[in-house]
Protein backbone atom coordinates (compact mmCIF):
# COMPACT_ATOMS: atom_id res chain seq x y z
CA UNK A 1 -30.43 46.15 71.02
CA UNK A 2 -33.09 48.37 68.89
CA UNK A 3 -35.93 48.36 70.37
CA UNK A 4 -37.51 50.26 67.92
CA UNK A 5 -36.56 48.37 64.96
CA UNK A 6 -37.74 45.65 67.05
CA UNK A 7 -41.15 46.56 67.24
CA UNK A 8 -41.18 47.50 63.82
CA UNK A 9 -40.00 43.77 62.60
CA UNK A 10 -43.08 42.57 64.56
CA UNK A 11 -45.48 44.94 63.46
CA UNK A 12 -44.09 43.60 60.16
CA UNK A 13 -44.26 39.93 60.73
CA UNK A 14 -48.29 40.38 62.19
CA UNK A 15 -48.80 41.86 59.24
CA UNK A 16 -47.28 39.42 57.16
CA UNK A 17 -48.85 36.25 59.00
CA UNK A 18 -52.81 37.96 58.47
CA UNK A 19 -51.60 38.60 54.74
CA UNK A 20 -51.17 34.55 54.62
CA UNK A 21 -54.61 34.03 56.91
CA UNK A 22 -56.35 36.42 54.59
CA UNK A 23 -54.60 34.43 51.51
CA UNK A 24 -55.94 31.09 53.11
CA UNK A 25 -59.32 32.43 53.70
CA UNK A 26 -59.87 33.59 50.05
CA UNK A 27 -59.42 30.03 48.86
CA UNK A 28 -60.47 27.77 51.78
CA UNK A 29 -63.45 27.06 50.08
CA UNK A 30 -62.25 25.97 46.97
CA UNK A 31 -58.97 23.63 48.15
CA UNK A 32 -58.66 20.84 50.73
CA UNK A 33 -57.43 22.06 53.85
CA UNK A 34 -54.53 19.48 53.76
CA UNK A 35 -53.54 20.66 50.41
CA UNK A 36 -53.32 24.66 51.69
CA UNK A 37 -51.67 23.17 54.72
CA UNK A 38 -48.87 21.86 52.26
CA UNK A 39 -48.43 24.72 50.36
CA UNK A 40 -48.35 27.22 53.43
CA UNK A 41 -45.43 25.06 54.38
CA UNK A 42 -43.52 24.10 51.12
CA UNK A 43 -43.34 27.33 49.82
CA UNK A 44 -42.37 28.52 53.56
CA UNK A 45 -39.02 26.55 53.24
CA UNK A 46 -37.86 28.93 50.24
CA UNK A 47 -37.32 32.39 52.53
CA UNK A 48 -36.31 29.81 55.38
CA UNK A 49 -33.62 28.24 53.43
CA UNK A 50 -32.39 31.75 52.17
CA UNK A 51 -32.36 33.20 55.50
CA UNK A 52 -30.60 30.32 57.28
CA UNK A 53 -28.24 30.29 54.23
CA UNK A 54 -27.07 33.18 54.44
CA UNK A 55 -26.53 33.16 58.42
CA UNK A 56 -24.43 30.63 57.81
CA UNK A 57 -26.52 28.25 59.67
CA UNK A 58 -26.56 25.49 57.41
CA UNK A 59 -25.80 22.53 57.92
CA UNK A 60 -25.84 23.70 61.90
CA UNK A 61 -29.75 23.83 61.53
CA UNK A 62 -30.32 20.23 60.42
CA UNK A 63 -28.44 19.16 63.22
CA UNK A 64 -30.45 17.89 65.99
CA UNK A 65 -30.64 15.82 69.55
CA UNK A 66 -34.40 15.58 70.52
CA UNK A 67 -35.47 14.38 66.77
CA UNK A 68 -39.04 12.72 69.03
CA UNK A 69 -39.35 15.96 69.96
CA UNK A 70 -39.45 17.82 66.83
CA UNK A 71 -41.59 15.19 65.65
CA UNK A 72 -44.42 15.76 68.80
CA UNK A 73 -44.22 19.17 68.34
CA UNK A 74 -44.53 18.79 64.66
CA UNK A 75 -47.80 16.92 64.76
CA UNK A 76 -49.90 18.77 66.84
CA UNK A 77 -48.49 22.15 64.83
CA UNK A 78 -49.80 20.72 62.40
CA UNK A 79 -53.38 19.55 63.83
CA UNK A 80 -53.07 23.42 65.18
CA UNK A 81 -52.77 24.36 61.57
CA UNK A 82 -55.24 22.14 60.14
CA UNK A 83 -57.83 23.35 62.78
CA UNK A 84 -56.86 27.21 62.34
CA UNK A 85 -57.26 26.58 58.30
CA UNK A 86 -60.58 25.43 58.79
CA UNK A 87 -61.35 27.97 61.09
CA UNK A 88 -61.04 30.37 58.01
CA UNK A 89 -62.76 28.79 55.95
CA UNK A 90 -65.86 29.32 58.37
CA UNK A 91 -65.61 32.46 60.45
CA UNK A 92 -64.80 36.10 59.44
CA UNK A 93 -61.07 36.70 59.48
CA UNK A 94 -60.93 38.98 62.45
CA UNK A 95 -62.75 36.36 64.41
CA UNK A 96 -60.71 33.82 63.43
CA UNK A 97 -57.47 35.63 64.36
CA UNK A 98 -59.05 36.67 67.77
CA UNK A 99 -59.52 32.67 68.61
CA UNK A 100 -56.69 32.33 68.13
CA UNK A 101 -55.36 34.87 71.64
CA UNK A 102 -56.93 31.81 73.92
CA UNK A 103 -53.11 29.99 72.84
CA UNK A 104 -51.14 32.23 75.51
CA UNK A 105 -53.78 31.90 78.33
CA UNK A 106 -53.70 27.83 77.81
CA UNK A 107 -49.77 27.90 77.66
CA UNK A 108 -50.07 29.18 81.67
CA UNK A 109 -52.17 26.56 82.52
CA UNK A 110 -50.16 23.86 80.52
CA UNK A 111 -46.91 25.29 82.02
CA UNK A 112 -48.37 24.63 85.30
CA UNK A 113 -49.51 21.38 84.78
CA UNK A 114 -47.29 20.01 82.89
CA UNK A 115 -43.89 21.69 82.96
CA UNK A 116 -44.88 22.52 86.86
CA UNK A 117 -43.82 26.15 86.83
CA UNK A 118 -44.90 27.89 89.65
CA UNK A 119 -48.25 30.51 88.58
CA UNK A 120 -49.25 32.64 90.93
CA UNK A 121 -53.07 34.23 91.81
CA UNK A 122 -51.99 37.41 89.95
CA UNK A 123 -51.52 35.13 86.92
CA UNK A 124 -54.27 32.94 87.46
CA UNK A 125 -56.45 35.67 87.96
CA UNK A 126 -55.74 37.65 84.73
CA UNK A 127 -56.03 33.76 83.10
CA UNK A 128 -59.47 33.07 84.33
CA UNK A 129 -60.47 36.91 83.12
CA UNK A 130 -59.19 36.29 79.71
CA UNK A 131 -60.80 32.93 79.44
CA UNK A 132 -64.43 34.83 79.87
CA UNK A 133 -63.46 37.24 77.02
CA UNK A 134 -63.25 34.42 75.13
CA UNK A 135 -66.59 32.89 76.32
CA UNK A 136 -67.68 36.38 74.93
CA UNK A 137 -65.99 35.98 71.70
CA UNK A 138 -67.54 32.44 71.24
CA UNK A 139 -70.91 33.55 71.99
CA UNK A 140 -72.23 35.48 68.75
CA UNK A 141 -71.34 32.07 67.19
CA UNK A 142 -72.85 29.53 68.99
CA UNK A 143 -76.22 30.10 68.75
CA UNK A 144 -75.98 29.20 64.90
CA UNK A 145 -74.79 25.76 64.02
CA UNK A 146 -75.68 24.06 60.80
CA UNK A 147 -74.15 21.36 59.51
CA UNK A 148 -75.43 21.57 56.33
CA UNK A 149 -73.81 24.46 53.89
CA UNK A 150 -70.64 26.90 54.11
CA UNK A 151 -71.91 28.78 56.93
CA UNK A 152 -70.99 27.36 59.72
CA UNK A 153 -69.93 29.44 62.14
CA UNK A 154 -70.18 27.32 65.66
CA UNK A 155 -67.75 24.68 63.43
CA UNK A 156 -65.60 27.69 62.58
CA UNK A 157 -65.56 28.60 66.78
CA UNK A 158 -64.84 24.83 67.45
CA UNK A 159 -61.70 24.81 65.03
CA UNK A 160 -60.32 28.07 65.91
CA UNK A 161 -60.18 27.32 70.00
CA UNK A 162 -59.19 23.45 68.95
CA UNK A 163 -56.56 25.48 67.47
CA UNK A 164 -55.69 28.01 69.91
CA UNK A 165 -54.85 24.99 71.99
CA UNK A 166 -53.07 23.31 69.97
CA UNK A 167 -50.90 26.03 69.75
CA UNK A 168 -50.76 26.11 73.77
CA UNK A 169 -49.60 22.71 73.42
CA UNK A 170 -46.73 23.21 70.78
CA UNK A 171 -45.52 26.40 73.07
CA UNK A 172 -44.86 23.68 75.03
CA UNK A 173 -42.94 21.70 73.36
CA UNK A 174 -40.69 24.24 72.19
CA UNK A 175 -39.76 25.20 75.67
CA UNK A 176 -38.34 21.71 76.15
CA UNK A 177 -36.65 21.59 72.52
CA UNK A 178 -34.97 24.90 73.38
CA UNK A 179 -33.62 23.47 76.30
CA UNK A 180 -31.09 21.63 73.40
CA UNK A 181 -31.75 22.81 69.94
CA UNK A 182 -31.23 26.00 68.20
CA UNK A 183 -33.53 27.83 67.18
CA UNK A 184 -32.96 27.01 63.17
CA UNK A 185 -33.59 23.39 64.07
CA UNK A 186 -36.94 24.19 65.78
CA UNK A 187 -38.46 27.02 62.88
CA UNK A 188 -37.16 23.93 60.28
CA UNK A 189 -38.19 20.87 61.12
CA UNK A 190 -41.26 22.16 62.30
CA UNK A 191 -41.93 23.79 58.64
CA UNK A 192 -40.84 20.17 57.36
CA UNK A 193 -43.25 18.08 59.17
CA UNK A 194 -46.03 20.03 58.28
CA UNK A 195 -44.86 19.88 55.19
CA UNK A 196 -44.94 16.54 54.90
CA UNK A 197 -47.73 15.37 56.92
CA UNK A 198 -49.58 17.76 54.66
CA UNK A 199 -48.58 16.12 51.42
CA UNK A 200 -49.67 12.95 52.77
CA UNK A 201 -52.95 14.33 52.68
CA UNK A 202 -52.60 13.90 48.32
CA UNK A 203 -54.34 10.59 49.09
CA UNK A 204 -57.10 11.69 50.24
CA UNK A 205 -57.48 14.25 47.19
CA UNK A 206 -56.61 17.34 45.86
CA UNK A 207 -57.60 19.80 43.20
CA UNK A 208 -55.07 21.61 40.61
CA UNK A 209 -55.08 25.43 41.25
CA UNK A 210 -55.34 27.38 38.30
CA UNK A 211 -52.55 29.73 37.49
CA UNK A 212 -54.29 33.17 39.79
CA UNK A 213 -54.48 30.29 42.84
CA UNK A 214 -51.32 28.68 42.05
CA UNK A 215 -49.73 32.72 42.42
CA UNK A 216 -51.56 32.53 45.74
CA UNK A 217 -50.60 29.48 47.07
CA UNK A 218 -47.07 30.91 46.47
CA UNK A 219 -47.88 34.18 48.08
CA UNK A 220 -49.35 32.38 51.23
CA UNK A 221 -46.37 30.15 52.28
CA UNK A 222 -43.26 32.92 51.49
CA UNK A 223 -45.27 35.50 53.84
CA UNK A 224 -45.69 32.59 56.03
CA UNK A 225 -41.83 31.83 55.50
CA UNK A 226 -41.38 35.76 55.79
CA UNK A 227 -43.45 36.24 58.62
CA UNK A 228 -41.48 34.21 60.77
CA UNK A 229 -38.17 35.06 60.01
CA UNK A 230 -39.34 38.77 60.90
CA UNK A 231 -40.87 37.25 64.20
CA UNK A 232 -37.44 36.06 64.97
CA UNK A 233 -35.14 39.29 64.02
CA UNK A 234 -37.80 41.14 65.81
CA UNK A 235 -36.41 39.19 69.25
CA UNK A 236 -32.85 39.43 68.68
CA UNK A 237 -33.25 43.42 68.81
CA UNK A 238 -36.00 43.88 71.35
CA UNK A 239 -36.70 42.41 74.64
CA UNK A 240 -39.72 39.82 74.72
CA UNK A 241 -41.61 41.53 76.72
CA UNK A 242 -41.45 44.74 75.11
CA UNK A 243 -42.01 43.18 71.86
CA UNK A 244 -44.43 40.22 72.14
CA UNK A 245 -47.48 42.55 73.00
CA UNK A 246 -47.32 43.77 69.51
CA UNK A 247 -48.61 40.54 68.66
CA UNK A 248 -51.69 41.99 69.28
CA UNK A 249 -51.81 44.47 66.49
CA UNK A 250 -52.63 41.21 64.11
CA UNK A 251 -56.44 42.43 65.27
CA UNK A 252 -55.79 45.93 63.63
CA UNK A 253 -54.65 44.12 60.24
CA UNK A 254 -57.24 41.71 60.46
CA UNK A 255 -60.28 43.66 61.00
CA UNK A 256 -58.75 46.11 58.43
CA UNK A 257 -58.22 43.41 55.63
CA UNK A 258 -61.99 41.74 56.70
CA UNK A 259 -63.61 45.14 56.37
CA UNK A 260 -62.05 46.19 52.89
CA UNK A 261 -61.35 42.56 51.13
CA UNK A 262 -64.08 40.33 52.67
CA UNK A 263 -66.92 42.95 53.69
CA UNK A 264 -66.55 41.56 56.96
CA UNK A 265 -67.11 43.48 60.24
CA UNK A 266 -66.95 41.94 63.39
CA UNK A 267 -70.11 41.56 66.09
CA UNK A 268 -69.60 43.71 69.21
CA UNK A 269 -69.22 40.65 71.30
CA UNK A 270 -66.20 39.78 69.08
CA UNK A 271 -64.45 43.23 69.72
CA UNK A 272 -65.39 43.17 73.82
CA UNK A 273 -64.33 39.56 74.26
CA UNK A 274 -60.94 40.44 72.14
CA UNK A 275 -60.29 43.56 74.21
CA UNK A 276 -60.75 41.41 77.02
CA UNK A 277 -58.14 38.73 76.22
CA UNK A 278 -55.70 41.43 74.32
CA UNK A 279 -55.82 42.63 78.17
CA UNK A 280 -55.31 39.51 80.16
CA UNK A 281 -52.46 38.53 78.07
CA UNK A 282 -50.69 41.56 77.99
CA UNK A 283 -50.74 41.69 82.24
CA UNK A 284 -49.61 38.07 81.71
CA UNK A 285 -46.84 38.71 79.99
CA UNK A 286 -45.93 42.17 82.43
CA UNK A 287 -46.12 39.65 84.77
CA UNK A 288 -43.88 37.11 83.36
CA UNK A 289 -40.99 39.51 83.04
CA UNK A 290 -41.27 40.56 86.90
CA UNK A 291 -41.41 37.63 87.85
CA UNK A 292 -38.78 36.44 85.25
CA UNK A 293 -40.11 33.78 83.77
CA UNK A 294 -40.54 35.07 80.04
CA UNK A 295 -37.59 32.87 77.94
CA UNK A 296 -36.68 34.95 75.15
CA UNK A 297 -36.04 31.64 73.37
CA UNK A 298 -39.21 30.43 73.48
CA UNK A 299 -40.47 33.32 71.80
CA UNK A 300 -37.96 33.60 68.87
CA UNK A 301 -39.56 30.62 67.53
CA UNK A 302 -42.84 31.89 68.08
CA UNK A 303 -44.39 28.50 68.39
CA UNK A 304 -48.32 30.36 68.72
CA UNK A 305 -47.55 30.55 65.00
CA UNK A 306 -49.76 27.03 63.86
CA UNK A 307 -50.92 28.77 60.76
């Protein structure tokens, strides 16, 4: 155990997974969304392959007993990504990334209706507060919706919490596929469905990057591929719930990278609601390790990770 190197392979993987939002958002506008949702995960597969390579962990990673399960979680990832793309291509990157904090309140809830675990007021409590914050984050958006044109930002709100709970829904999922499966299995067939169920999207059209896009595209699916094989080294060295709230500090990079790269600042409402949730899901997770509850399995795989 390191805990410091722990946090520091976090801090690195936030970093690295608003790198690939900020990548996305730059050419959302120009690309299908099923096209960017392809090469986010293609190009993933390259550090993925390397990395399970050279832990030895091939062919032990292709092996699998719950393949209906990696194919459930696989899909709604993937309608998670979709809907977090989209949200990109709408909102301003720090609001987008903020959306996307709702995913650890809903995966209480779920776990309690669906897994029936056992939450508590205290947990329900901080739940319900950080649902309001994001009431408050949804607000400076909702007030504006046009259908016509590229700014859209109530579409952008819809997407991103469509998103956020589809990511509550794959956390899921990966708590009963780690009940069998390694964790190679989960990070890989999960980067292969969406890679697939993206290409399928071809049919529906796509357009041919030009050679500074194509260099992006690239970019955006190895610091995917990068980011979470970071997430995962940052588990192995630090306990979860030391290291998981330093999720959190994807807010710093992305209202850093909005500011300088997309002259994007976000509304007051944005920043209170965020603070709010940042707050709620940090006492949930405090809470999860007294009461023991916090897997560190689950969290290697980092299934919040849609995009």
């Amino acid at each position: 155990m390191s805990p410091l190197l722990g946090i520091t392979l976090k801090l690195i993987s936030a970093l690295s997974f608003t790198l690939m939002s900020a990548g996305i958002k730059a050419i959302a506008a120009r690309y299908p969304t099923g096209e960017l949702v392809f090469v986010r995960s293609f190009f993933a597969l390259i550090p993925l392959l390397l990395w399970l390579g050279w832990r030895g962990e091939i062919p032990a990673a292709l092996m699998t007993k719950n393949l209906r399960g990696h194919f459930k979680r696989g899909v709604i990832g993937s309608t998670g990504m979709f809907c977090g793309f989209v949200a990109l291509s709408f909102l301003p990157l720090p609001d987008a990334v903020a959306l996307g904090y709702a995913a650890p309140l809903a995966v209480v809830v779920l776990a309690a209706l669906v897994l029936k675990e056992r939450v508590r007021i205290y947990r329900w409590s901080a739940v319900t507060i950080g649902f309001i914050g994001v009431l408050i984050m949804l607000s400076p958006h909702l007030g504006s919706f046009q259908i016509a044109g590229s700014n859209a930002p109530a579409i952008g709100a819809a997407f991103g919490l469509a998103g956020a709970c589809c990511s509550a829904f794959a956390s899921i999922e990966v708590r009963q596929l780690t009940m069998t499966e390694r964790t190679g299995a989960i990070v890989f067939y999960f980067t292969l469905m969406t890679t697939t169920l993206g290409l399928f999207t071809i049919l529906l059209g796509w357009r041919m990057p030009d050679l500074q896009d194509a260099a992006l595209m690239v970019a955006i699916g190895i610091l995917g591929g990068l980011g979470q094989i970071f997430l995962v080294q940052a588990y192995r060295y630090g306990d979860a719930s030391l290291i998981a709230p330093f999720e959190y500090s994807t807010m710093l990079w992305a209202v850093t990278i909005g500011w300088f790269v997309f002259g994007d600042w976000p509304a007051s409402a944005v920043l209170i609601g965020a603070a709010i949730v940042i707050a709620s899901g940090i006492y949930v997770i405090l809470r999860e390790k007294q009461l023991g509850l916090l897997k560190r399995e689950t969290r290697e795989v980092g299934p919040t990770r849609a995009t």
